């Protein structure tokens, strides 16, 4: 696998506001966040911190949009209840 120093060009963004159209979850890191709804207090910190807007609010619970989640782990790091765990893509959710 190449590092960022070995990749000759970065990607081009030709139109602003188009991130929603791309399936960024396709190149997620090898881990994905999984929410334990029983531990979740619906504080919404994960929703605020997610840099990709990949956490959705649905009534009184939050869900991960794996179509856009890149697996950065910020949500798991910031969750004060320990309700989000990063799991290997190979693990069952
Ligand atoms: S940060 Fe944790 S406790 Fe708060 S809404 Fe997200 S998953 Fe639930
Ligand atoms: S792992 Fe990163 S991109 Fe995915 S939901 Fe959490 S904060 Fe958002």
PDB file of N, CA and C and ligand atoms in Angstrom:
ATOM      1  N   UNK A   1       0.846  -1.189   0.000  1.00  0.00           N
ATOM      2  CA  UNK A   1       0.000   0.000   0.000  1.00  0.00           C
ATOM      3  C   UNK A   1       0.891   1.253   0.000  1.00  0.00           C
ATOM      4  N   UNK A   2       0.560   2.244  -0.839  1.00  0.00           N
ATOM      5  CA  UNK A   2       1.372   3.462  -0.917  1.00  0.00           C
ATOM      6  C   UNK A   2       1.032   4.432   0.202  1.00  0.00           C
ATOM      7  N   UNK A   3       2.036   5.206   0.598  1.00  0.00           N
ATOM      8  CA  UNK A   3       1.791   6.268   1.570  1.00  0.00           C
ATOM      9  C   UNK A   3       1.463   7.542   0.794  1.00  0.00           C
ATOM     10  N   UNK A   4       1.031   8.589   1.479  1.00  0.00           N
ATOM     11  CA  UNK A   4       0.662   9.837   0.800  1.00  0.00           C
ATOM     12  C   UNK A   4       1.866  10.449   0.079  1.00  0.00           C
ATOM     13  N   UNK A   5       3.091  10.144   0.593  1.00  0.00           N
ATOM     14  CA  UNK A   5       4.286  10.726  -0.040  1.00  0.00           C
ATOM     15  C   UNK A   5       4.606  10.066  -1.377  1.00  0.00           C
ATOM     16  N   UNK A   6       4.102   8.857  -1.573  1.00  0.00           N
ATOM     17  CA  UNK A   6       4.396   8.126  -2.813  1.00  0.00           C
ATOM     18  C   UNK A   6       3.329   8.311  -3.892  1.00  0.00           C
ATOM     19  N   UNK A   7       2.187   8.872  -3.513  1.00  0.00           N
ATOM     20  CA  UNK A   7       1.124   9.099  -4.502  1.00  0.00           C
ATOM     21  C   UNK A   7       1.420  10.413  -5.219  1.00  0.00           C
ATOM     22  N   UNK A   8       1.573  10.414  -6.547  1.00  0.00           N
ATOM     23  CA  UNK A   8       2.027  11.616  -7.261  1.00  0.00           C
ATOM     24  C   UNK A   8       1.033  12.777  -7.277  1.00  0.00           C
ATOM     25  N   UNK A   9      -0.256  12.507  -7.336  1.00  0.00           N
ATOM     26  CA  UNK A   9      -1.238  13.597  -7.416  1.00  0.00           C
ATOM     27  C   UNK A   9      -2.357  13.359  -6.409  1.00  0.00           C
ATOM     28  N   UNK A  10      -2.862  14.440  -5.889  1.00  0.00           N
ATOM     29  CA  UNK A  10      -4.037  14.346  -5.031  1.00  0.00           C
ATOM     30  C   UNK A  10      -5.269  14.373  -5.936  1.00  0.00           C
ATOM     31  N   UNK A  11      -6.446  14.138  -5.355  1.00  0.00           N
ATOM     32  CA  UNK A  11      -7.664  14.194  -6.163  1.00  0.00           C
ATOM     33  C   UNK A  11      -8.053  15.629  -6.466  1.00  0.00           C
ATOM     34  N   UNK A  12      -8.791  15.819  -7.541  1.00  0.00           N
ATOM     35  CA  UNK A  12      -9.292  17.139  -7.911  1.00  0.00           C
ATOM     36  C   UNK A  12     -10.763  17.235  -7.536  1.00  0.00           C
ATOM     37  N   UNK A  13     -11.149  18.379  -7.012  1.00  0.00           N
ATOM     38  CA  UNK A  13     -12.569  18.634  -6.763  1.00  0.00           C
ATOM     39  C   UNK A  13     -12.989  19.704  -7.767  1.00  0.00           C
ATOM     40  N   UNK A  14     -13.749  19.294  -8.748  1.00  0.00           N
ATOM     41  CA  UNK A  14     -14.094  20.205  -9.849  1.00  0.00           C
ATOM     42  C   UNK A  14     -15.347  21.033  -9.573  1.00  0.00           C
ATOM     43  N   UNK A  15     -16.225  20.499  -8.724  1.00  0.00           N
ATOM     44  CA  UNK A  15     -17.437  21.254  -8.400  1.00  0.00           C
ATOM     45  C   UNK A  15     -17.577  21.303  -6.884  1.00  0.00           C
ATOM     46  N   UNK A  16     -17.929  22.445  -6.332  1.00  0.00           N
ATOM     47  CA  UNK A  16     -18.119  22.504  -4.875  1.00  0.00           C
ATOM     48  C   UNK A  16     -19.409  21.794  -4.467  1.00  0.00           C
ATOM     49  N   UNK A  17     -19.427  21.340  -3.223  1.00  0.00           N
ATOM     50  CA  UNK A  17     -20.652  20.760  -2.674  1.00  0.00           C
ATOM     51  C   UNK A  17     -21.048  19.428  -3.283  1.00  0.00           C
ATOM     52  N   UNK A  18     -20.103  18.685  -3.828  1.00  0.00           N
ATOM     53  CA  UNK A  18     -20.482  17.439  -4.491  1.00  0.00           C
ATOM     54  C   UNK A  18     -20.141  16.188  -3.669  1.00  0.00           C
ATOM     55  N   UNK A  19     -19.659  16.366  -2.447  1.00  0.00           N
ATOM     56  CA  UNK A  19     -19.208  15.217  -1.659  1.00  0.00           C
ATOM     57  C   UNK A  19     -20.323  14.203  -1.434  1.00  0.00           C
ATOM     58  N   UNK A  20     -21.544  14.679  -1.358  1.00  0.00           N
ATOM     59  CA  UNK A  20     -22.659  13.777  -1.086  1.00  0.00           C
ATOM     60  C   UNK A  20     -22.833  12.742  -2.203  1.00  0.00           C
ATOM     61  N   UNK A  21     -22.394  13.093  -3.397  1.00  0.00           N
ATOM     62  CA  UNK A  21     -22.583  12.199  -4.546  1.00  0.00           C
ATOM     63  C   UNK A  21     -21.586  11.057  -4.581  1.00  0.00           C
ATOM     64  N   UNK A  22     -20.529  11.146  -3.781  1.00  0.00           N
ATOM     65  CA  UNK A  22     -19.492  10.131  -3.845  1.00  0.00           C
ATOM     66  C   UNK A  22     -19.580   9.169  -2.681  1.00  0.00           C
ATOM     67  N   UNK A  23     -19.402   7.907  -3.002  1.00  0.00           N
ATOM     68  CA  UNK A  23     -19.496   6.884  -1.970  1.00  0.00           C
ATOM     69  C   UNK A  23     -18.167   6.799  -1.238  1.00  0.00           C
ATOM     70  N   UNK A  24     -17.941   7.757  -0.322  1.00  0.00           N
ATOM     71  CA  UNK A  24     -16.665   7.817   0.377  1.00  0.00           C
ATOM     72  C   UNK A  24     -16.454   6.610   1.287  1.00  0.00           C
ATOM     73  N   UNK A  25     -17.533   5.945   1.659  1.00  0.00           N
ATOM     74  CA  UNK A  25     -17.413   4.739   2.481  1.00  0.00           C
ATOM     75  C   UNK A  25     -16.680   3.610   1.762  1.00  0.00           C
ATOM     76  N   UNK A  26     -16.574   3.714   0.433  1.00  0.00           N
ATOM     77  CA  UNK A  26     -15.866   2.696  -0.340  1.00  0.00           C
ATOM     78  C   UNK A  26     -14.389   2.611   0.013  1.00  0.00           C
ATOM     79  N   UNK A  27     -13.812   3.722   0.417  1.00  0.00           N
ATOM     80  CA  UNK A  27     -12.394   3.700   0.766  1.00  0.00           C
ATOM     81  C   UNK A  27     -12.184   3.936   2.257  1.00  0.00           C
ATOM     82  N   UNK A  28     -13.167   3.437   3.049  1.00  0.00           N
ATOM     83  CA  UNK A  28     -13.051   3.520   4.506  1.00  0.00           C
ATOM     84  C   UNK A  28     -11.809   2.777   4.982  1.00  0.00           C
ATOM     85  N   UNK A  29     -11.239   3.271   6.100  1.00  0.00           N
ATOM     86  CA  UNK A  29     -10.120   2.564   6.725  1.00  0.00           C
ATOM     87  C   UNK A  29     -10.630   1.175   7.096  1.00  0.00           C
ATOM     88  N   UNK A  30      -9.800   0.325   7.568  1.00  0.00           N
ATOM     89  CA  UNK A  30     -10.210  -1.071   7.767  1.00  0.00           C
ATOM     90  C   UNK A  30     -11.129  -1.273   8.969  1.00  0.00           C
ATOM     91  N   UNK A  31     -11.492  -0.166   9.614  1.00  0.00           N
ATOM     92  CA  UNK A  31     -12.399  -0.295  10.747  1.00  0.00           C
ATOM     93  C   UNK A  31     -13.640   0.550  10.521  1.00  0.00           C
ATOM     94  N   UNK A  32     -14.725   0.120  11.129  1.00  0.00           N
ATOM     95  CA  UNK A  32     -15.954   0.903  11.018  1.00  0.00           C
ATOM     96  C   UNK A  32     -16.575   1.063  12.415  1.00  0.00           C
ATOM     97  N   UNK A  33     -17.251   2.182  12.649  1.00  0.00           N
ATOM     98  CA  UNK A  33     -17.862   2.395  13.959  1.00  0.00           C
ATOM     99  C   UNK A  33     -19.185   1.648  14.071  1.00  0.00           C
ATOM    100  N   UNK A  34     -19.416   1.096  15.240  1.00  0.00           N
ATOM    101  CA  UNK A  34     -20.682   0.412  15.498  1.00  0.00           C
ATOM    102  C   UNK A  34     -21.228   0.977  16.808  1.00  0.00           C
ATOM    103  N   UNK A  35     -22.496   1.364  16.789  1.00  0.00           N
ATOM    104  CA  UNK A  35     -23.104   1.991  17.971  1.00  0.00           C
ATOM    105  C   UNK A  35     -23.849   0.960  18.802  1.00  0.00           C
ATOM    106  N   UNK A  36     -23.590   0.982  20.098  1.00  0.00           N
ATOM    107  CA  UNK A  36     -24.371   0.181  21.046  1.00  0.00           C
ATOM    108  C   UNK A  36     -25.509   1.081  21.516  1.00  0.00           C
ATOM    109  N   UNK A  37     -26.687   0.857  20.979  1.00  0.00           N
ATOM    110  CA  UNK A  37     -27.821   1.748  21.260  1.00  0.00           C
ATOM    111  C   UNK A  37     -28.216   1.733  22.734  1.00  0.00           C
ATOM    112  N   UNK A  38     -27.902   0.660  23.439  1.00  0.00           N
ATOM    113  CA  UNK A  38     -28.266   0.589  24.859  1.00  0.00           C
ATOM    114  C   UNK A  38     -27.398   1.528  25.698  1.00  0.00           C
ATOM    115  N   UNK A  39     -26.178   1.784  25.253  1.00  0.00           N
ATOM    116  CA  UNK A  39     -25.297   2.696  25.995  1.00  0.00           C
ATOM    117  C   UNK A  39     -25.488   4.145  25.567  1.00  0.00           C
ATOM    118  N   UNK A  40     -26.041   4.370  24.398  1.00  0.00           N
ATOM    119  CA  UNK A  40     -26.160   5.719  23.838  1.00  0.00           C
ATOM    120  C   UNK A  40     -27.149   6.565  24.639  1.00  0.00           C
ATOM    121  N   UNK A  41     -26.731   7.784  24.990  1.00  0.00           N
ATOM    122  CA  UNK A  41     -27.599   8.699  25.743  1.00  0.00           C
ATOM    123  C   UNK A  41     -28.176   9.785  24.836  1.00  0.00           C
ATOM    124  N   UNK A  42     -27.925   9.679  23.537  1.00  0.00           N
ATOM    125  CA  UNK A  42     -28.422  10.624  22.535  1.00  0.00           C
ATOM    126  C   UNK A  42     -27.933  12.050  22.820  1.00  0.00           C
ATOM    127  N   UNK A  43     -26.655  12.139  23.237  1.00  0.00           N
ATOM    128  CA  UNK A  43     -26.078  13.465  23.502  1.00  0.00           C
ATOM    129  C   UNK A  43     -25.735  14.197  22.196  1.00  0.00           C
ATOM    130  N   UNK A  44     -25.587  13.456  21.108  1.00  0.00           N
ATOM    131  CA  UNK A  44     -25.326  13.984  19.754  1.00  0.00           C
ATOM    132  C   UNK A  44     -23.911  14.532  19.534  1.00  0.00           C
ATOM    133  N   UNK A  45     -23.002  14.256  20.469  1.00  0.00           N
ATOM    134  CA  UNK A  45     -21.616  14.706  20.235  1.00  0.00           C
ATOM    135  C   UNK A  45     -21.031  14.061  18.985  1.00  0.00           C
ATOM    136  N   UNK A  46     -21.327  12.794  18.764  1.00  0.00           N
ATOM    137  CA  UNK A  46     -20.805  12.125  17.556  1.00  0.00           C
ATOM    138  C   UNK A  46     -21.338  12.810  16.310  1.00  0.00           C
ATOM    139  N   UNK A  47     -22.568  13.186  16.321  1.00  0.00           N
ATOM    140  CA  UNK A  47     -23.212  13.864  15.188  1.00  0.00           C
ATOM    141  C   UNK A  47     -22.512  15.208  14.937  1.00  0.00           C
ATOM    142  N   UNK A  48     -22.127  15.891  16.005  1.00  0.00           N
ATOM    143  CA  UNK A  48     -21.442  17.186  15.867  1.00  0.00           C
ATOM    144  C   UNK A  48     -20.021  16.992  15.352  1.00  0.00           C
ATOM    145  N   UNK A  49     -19.316  16.000  15.883  1.00  0.00           N
ATOM    146  CA  UNK A  49     -17.892  15.844  15.568  1.00  0.00           C
ATOM    147  C   UNK A  49     -17.608  15.154  14.232  1.00  0.00           C
ATOM    148  N   UNK A  50     -18.491  14.339  13.742  1.00  0.00           N
ATOM    149  CA  UNK A  50     -18.184  13.576  12.516  1.00  0.00           C
ATOM    150  C   UNK A  50     -17.853  14.527  11.363  1.00  0.00           C
ATOM    151  N   UNK A  51     -16.648  14.443  10.819  1.00  0.00           N
ATOM    152  CA  UNK A  51     -16.250  15.374   9.758  1.00  0.00           C
ATOM    153  C   UNK A  51     -16.942  15.100   8.424  1.00  0.00           C
ATOM    154  N   UNK A  52     -17.588  13.962   8.306  1.00  0.00           N
ATOM    155  CA  UNK A  52     -18.235  13.614   7.043  1.00  0.00           C
ATOM    156  C   UNK A  52     -19.750  13.704   7.089  1.00  0.00           C
ATOM    157  N   UNK A  53     -20.294  14.112   8.206  1.00  0.00           N
ATOM    158  CA  UNK A  53     -21.754  14.150   8.299  1.00  0.00           C
ATOM    159  C   UNK A  53     -22.343  12.762   8.102  1.00  0.00           C
ATOM    160  N   UNK A  54     -21.605  11.760   8.562  1.00  0.00           N
ATOM    161  CA  UNK A  54     -22.025  10.381   8.311  1.00  0.00           C
ATOM    162  C   UNK A  54     -22.839   9.801   9.461  1.00  0.00           C
ATOM    163  N   UNK A  55     -23.210  10.656  10.416  1.00  0.00           N
ATOM    164  CA  UNK A  55     -24.060  10.181  11.499  1.00  0.00           C
ATOM    165  C   UNK A  55     -25.405  10.872  11.363  1.00  0.00           C
ATOM    166  N   UNK A  56     -26.438  10.072  11.354  1.00  0.00           N
ATOM    167  CA  UNK A  56     -27.773  10.635  11.169  1.00  0.00           C
ATOM    168  C   UNK A  56     -28.580  10.502  12.451  1.00  0.00           C
ATOM    169  N   UNK A  57     -29.464  11.460  12.656  1.00  0.00           N
ATOM    170  CA  UNK A  57     -30.371  11.443  13.805  1.00  0.00           C
ATOM    171  C   UNK A  57     -31.713  10.920  13.309  1.00  0.00           C
ATOM    172  N   UNK A  58     -32.195   9.908  13.957  1.00  0.00           N
ATOM    173  CA  UNK A  58     -33.492   9.353  13.575  1.00  0.00           C
ATOM    174  C   UNK A  58     -34.314   9.189  14.846  1.00  0.00           C
ATOM    175  N   UNK A  59     -35.307  10.022  14.992  1.00  0.00           N
ATOM    176  CA  UNK A  59     -36.106  10.087  16.222  1.00  0.00           C
ATOM    177  C   UNK A  59     -35.168  10.205  17.416  1.00  0.00           C
ATOM    178  N   UNK A  60     -35.116   9.229  18.306  1.00  0.00           N
ATOM    179  CA  UNK A  60     -34.252   9.388  19.478  1.00  0.00           C
ATOM    180  C   UNK A  60     -33.019   8.496  19.401  1.00  0.00           C
ATOM    181  N   UNK A  61     -32.561   8.199  18.189  1.00  0.00           N
ATOM    182  CA  UNK A  61     -31.317   7.444  18.100  1.00  0.00           C
ATOM    183  C   UNK A  61     -30.459   7.910  16.937  1.00  0.00           C
ATOM    184  N   UNK A  62     -29.165   7.611  17.040  1.00  0.00           N
ATOM    185  CA  UNK A  62     -28.223   7.977  15.985  1.00  0.00           C
ATOM    186  C   UNK A  62     -27.811   6.719  15.233  1.00  0.00           C
ATOM    187  N   UNK A  63     -27.558   6.899  13.945  1.00  0.00           N
ATOM    188  CA  UNK A  63     -27.158   5.772  13.106  1.00  0.00           C
ATOM    189  C   UNK A  63     -25.990   6.196  12.233  1.00  0.00           C
ATOM    190  N   UNK A  64     -25.179   5.231  11.849  1.00  0.00           N
ATOM    191  CA  UNK A  64     -24.027   5.503  10.981  1.00  0.00           C
ATOM    192  C   UNK A  64     -24.438   5.320   9.525  1.00  0.00           C
ATOM    193  N   UNK A  65     -24.061   6.261   8.704  1.00  0.00           N
ATOM    194  CA  UNK A  65     -24.276   6.153   7.262  1.00  0.00           C
ATOM    195  C   UNK A  65     -22.985   5.573   6.669  1.00  0.00           C
ATOM    196  N   UNK A  66     -22.954   4.250   6.502  1.00  0.00           N
ATOM    197  CA  UNK A  66     -21.732   3.601   6.017  1.00  0.00           C
ATOM    198  C   UNK A  66     -21.439   3.933   4.558  1.00  0.00           C
ATOM    199  N   UNK A  67     -22.400   4.510   3.897  1.00  0.00           N
ATOM    200  CA  UNK A  67     -22.189   4.945   2.507  1.00  0.00           C
ATOM    201  C   UNK A  67     -21.144   6.068   2.480  1.00  0.00           C
ATOM    202  N   UNK A  68     -21.089   6.880   3.558  1.00  0.00           N
ATOM    203  CA  UNK A  68     -20.162   8.013   3.592  1.00  0.00           C
ATOM    204  C   UNK A  68     -19.104   7.931   4.685  1.00  0.00           C
ATOM    205  N   UNK A  69     -19.274   7.082   5.688  1.00  0.00           N
ATOM    206  CA  UNK A  69     -18.306   6.984   6.799  1.00  0.00           C
ATOM    207  C   UNK A  69     -16.942   6.529   6.291  1.00  0.00           C
ATOM    208  N   UNK A  70     -15.899   7.276   6.668  1.00  0.00           N
ATOM    209  CA  UNK A  70     -14.541   6.926   6.232  1.00  0.00           C
ATOM    210  C   UNK A  70     -13.777   6.137   7.289  1.00  0.00           C
ATOM    211  N   UNK A  71     -14.379   5.923   8.449  1.00  0.00           N
ATOM    212  CA  UNK A  71     -13.732   5.101   9.467  1.00  0.00           C
ATOM    213  C   UNK A  71     -12.632   5.807  10.239  1.00  0.00           C
ATOM    214  N   UNK A  72     -12.735   7.131  10.360  1.00  0.00           N
ATOM    215  CA  UNK A  72     -11.665   7.882  11.042  1.00  0.00           C
ATOM    216  C   UNK A  72     -11.630   7.607  12.542  1.00  0.00           C
ATOM    217  N   UNK A  73     -12.758   7.248  13.143  1.00  0.00           N
ATOM    218  CA  UNK A  73     -12.792   6.907  14.560  1.00  0.00           C
ATOM    219  C   UNK A  73     -13.020   8.083  15.502  1.00  0.00           C
ATOM    220  N   UNK A  74     -13.228   9.273  14.960  1.00  0.00           N
ATOM    221  CA  UNK A  74     -13.443  10.448  15.821  1.00  0.00           C
ATOM    222  C   UNK A  74     -14.698  10.258  16.676  1.00  0.00           C
ATOM    223  N   UNK A  75     -15.736   9.731  16.087  1.00  0.00           N
ATOM    224  CA  UNK A  75     -16.988   9.550  16.840  1.00  0.00           C
ATOM    225  C   UNK A  75     -16.766   8.648  18.050  1.00  0.00           C
ATOM    226  N   UNK A  76     -16.020   7.562  17.859  1.00  0.00           N
ATOM    227  CA  UNK A  76     -15.757   6.626  18.959  1.00  0.00           C
ATOM    228  C   UNK A  76     -14.895   7.298  20.028  1.00  0.00           C
ATOM    229  N   UNK A  77     -13.947   8.102  19.596  1.00  0.00           N
ATOM    230  CA  UNK A  77     -13.052   8.785  20.526  1.00  0.00           C
ATOM    231  C   UNK A  77     -13.819   9.810  21.369  1.00  0.00           C
ATOM    232  N   UNK A  78     -14.753  10.503  20.748  1.00  0.00           N
ATOM    233  CA  UNK A  78     -15.466  11.589  21.432  1.00  0.00           C
ATOM    234  C   UNK A  78     -16.685  11.136  22.227  1.00  0.00           C
ATOM    235  N   UNK A  79     -17.216   9.973  21.933  1.00  0.00           N
ATOM    236  CA  UNK A  79     -18.442   9.523  22.627  1.00  0.00           C
ATOM    237  C   UNK A  79     -18.185   9.401  24.129  1.00  0.00           C
ATOM    238  N   UNK A  80     -18.881  10.186  24.962  1.00  0.00           N
ATOM    239  CA  UNK A  80     -18.626  10.149  26.405  1.00  0.00           C
ATOM    240  C   UNK A  80     -19.170   8.891  27.073  1.00  0.00           C
ATOM    241  N   UNK A  81     -20.024   8.163  26.394  1.00  0.00           N
ATOM    242  CA  UNK A  81     -20.634   6.968  26.997  1.00  0.00           C
ATOM    243  C   UNK A  81     -19.969   5.671  26.580  1.00  0.00           C
ATOM    244  N   UNK A  82     -18.983   5.764  25.727  1.00  0.00           N
ATOM    245  CA  UNK A  82     -18.338   4.538  25.231  1.00  0.00           C
ATOM    246  C   UNK A  82     -19.303   3.688  24.418  1.00  0.00           C
ATOM    247  N   UNK A  83     -20.255   4.358  23.771  1.00  0.00           N
ATOM    248  CA  UNK A  83     -21.281   3.618  23.031  1.00  0.00           C
ATOM    249  C   UNK A  83     -20.850   3.251  21.615  1.00  0.00           C
ATOM    250  N   UNK A  84     -19.741   3.850  21.159  1.00  0.00           N
ATOM    251  CA  UNK A  84     -19.296   3.552  19.792  1.00  0.00           C
ATOM    252  C   UNK A  84     -17.976   2.802  19.858  1.00  0.00           C
ATOM    253  N   UNK A  85     -17.952   1.679  19.186  1.00  0.00           N
ATOM    254  CA  UNK A  85     -16.735   0.869  19.136  1.00  0.00           C
ATOM    255  C   UNK A  85     -16.313   0.715  17.695  1.00  0.00           C
ATOM    256  N   UNK A  86     -15.008   0.859  17.443  1.00  0.00           N
ATOM    257  CA  UNK A  86     -14.497   0.635  16.097  1.00  0.00           C
ATOM    258  C   UNK A  86     -14.250  -0.863  15.953  1.00  0.00           C
ATOM    259  N   UNK A  87     -14.834  -1.427  14.921  1.00  0.00           N
ATOM    260  CA  UNK A  87     -14.686  -2.866  14.681  1.00  0.00           C
ATOM    261  C   UNK A  87     -14.046  -3.088  13.334  1.00  0.00           C
ATOM    262  N   UNK A  88     -13.347  -4.176  13.234  1.00  0.00           N
ATOM    263  CA  UNK A  88     -12.768  -4.579  11.955  1.00  0.00           C
ATOM    264  C   UNK A  88     -13.896  -4.779  10.948  1.00  0.00           C
ATOM    265  N   UNK A  89     -13.653  -4.440   9.699  1.00  0.00           N
ATOM    266  CA  UNK A  89     -14.666  -4.620   8.659  1.00  0.00           C
ATOM    267  C   UNK A  89     -15.106  -6.077   8.577  1.00  0.00           C
ATOM    268  N   UNK A  90     -14.191  -6.964   8.957  1.00  0.00           N
ATOM    269  CA  UNK A  90     -14.509  -8.395   8.853  1.00  0.00           C
ATOM    270  C   UNK A  90     -15.408  -8.865   9.981  1.00  0.00           C
ATOM    271  N   UNK A  91     -15.454  -8.110  11.103  1.00  0.00           N
ATOM    272  CA  UNK A  91     -16.263  -8.512  12.245  1.00  0.00           C
ATOM    273  C   UNK A  91     -17.730  -8.290  11.946  1.00  0.00           C
ATOM    274  N   UNK A  92     -18.590  -9.061  12.567  1.00  0.00           N
ATOM    275  CA  UNK A  92     -20.023  -8.829  12.461  1.00  0.00           C
ATOM    276  C   UNK A  92     -20.360  -7.547  13.200  1.00  0.00           C
ATOM    277  N   UNK A  93     -21.321  -6.766  12.697  1.00  0.00           N
ATOM    278  CA  UNK A  93     -21.743  -5.521  13.362  1.00  0.00           C
ATOM    279  C   UNK A  93     -22.517  -5.844  14.617  1.00  0.00           C
TER     280      UNK A  93
HETATM  281  S1  LIG B   1     -21.720  10.492  21.259  1.00  0.00           S
HETATM  282 FE1  LIG B   1     -22.195   8.433  22.001  1.00  0.00          FE
HETATM  283  S2  LIG B   1     -23.809   8.739  23.544  1.00  0.00           S
HETATM  284 FE2  LIG B   1     -23.692  10.615  22.303  1.00  0.00          FE
HETATM  285  S3  LIG B   1     -25.217  10.311  20.684  1.00  0.00           S
HETATM  286 FE3  LIG B   1     -23.265   9.596  19.876  1.00  0.00          FE
HETATM  287  S4  LIG B   1     -23.257   7.381  20.323  1.00  0.00           S
HETATM  288 FE4  LIG B   1     -24.832   8.314  21.601  1.00  0.00          FE
HETATM  289  S1  LIG B   2     -15.703   6.940  11.923  1.00  0.00           S
HETATM  290 FE1  LIG B   2     -15.360   9.099  11.311  1.00  0.00          FE
HETATM  291  S2  LIG B   2     -16.480   9.320   9.386  1.00  0.00           S
HETATM  292 FE2  LIG B   2     -17.248   7.456  10.340  1.00  0.00          FE
HETATM  293  S3  LIG B   2     -19.057   8.099  11.499  1.00  0.00           S
HETATM  294 FE3  LIG B   2     -17.289   8.172  12.907  1.00  0.00          FE
HETATM  295  S4  LIG B   2     -16.542  10.268  12.827  1.00  0.00           S
HETATM  296 FE4  LIG B   2     -17.864   9.944  11.025  1.00  0.00          FE
END
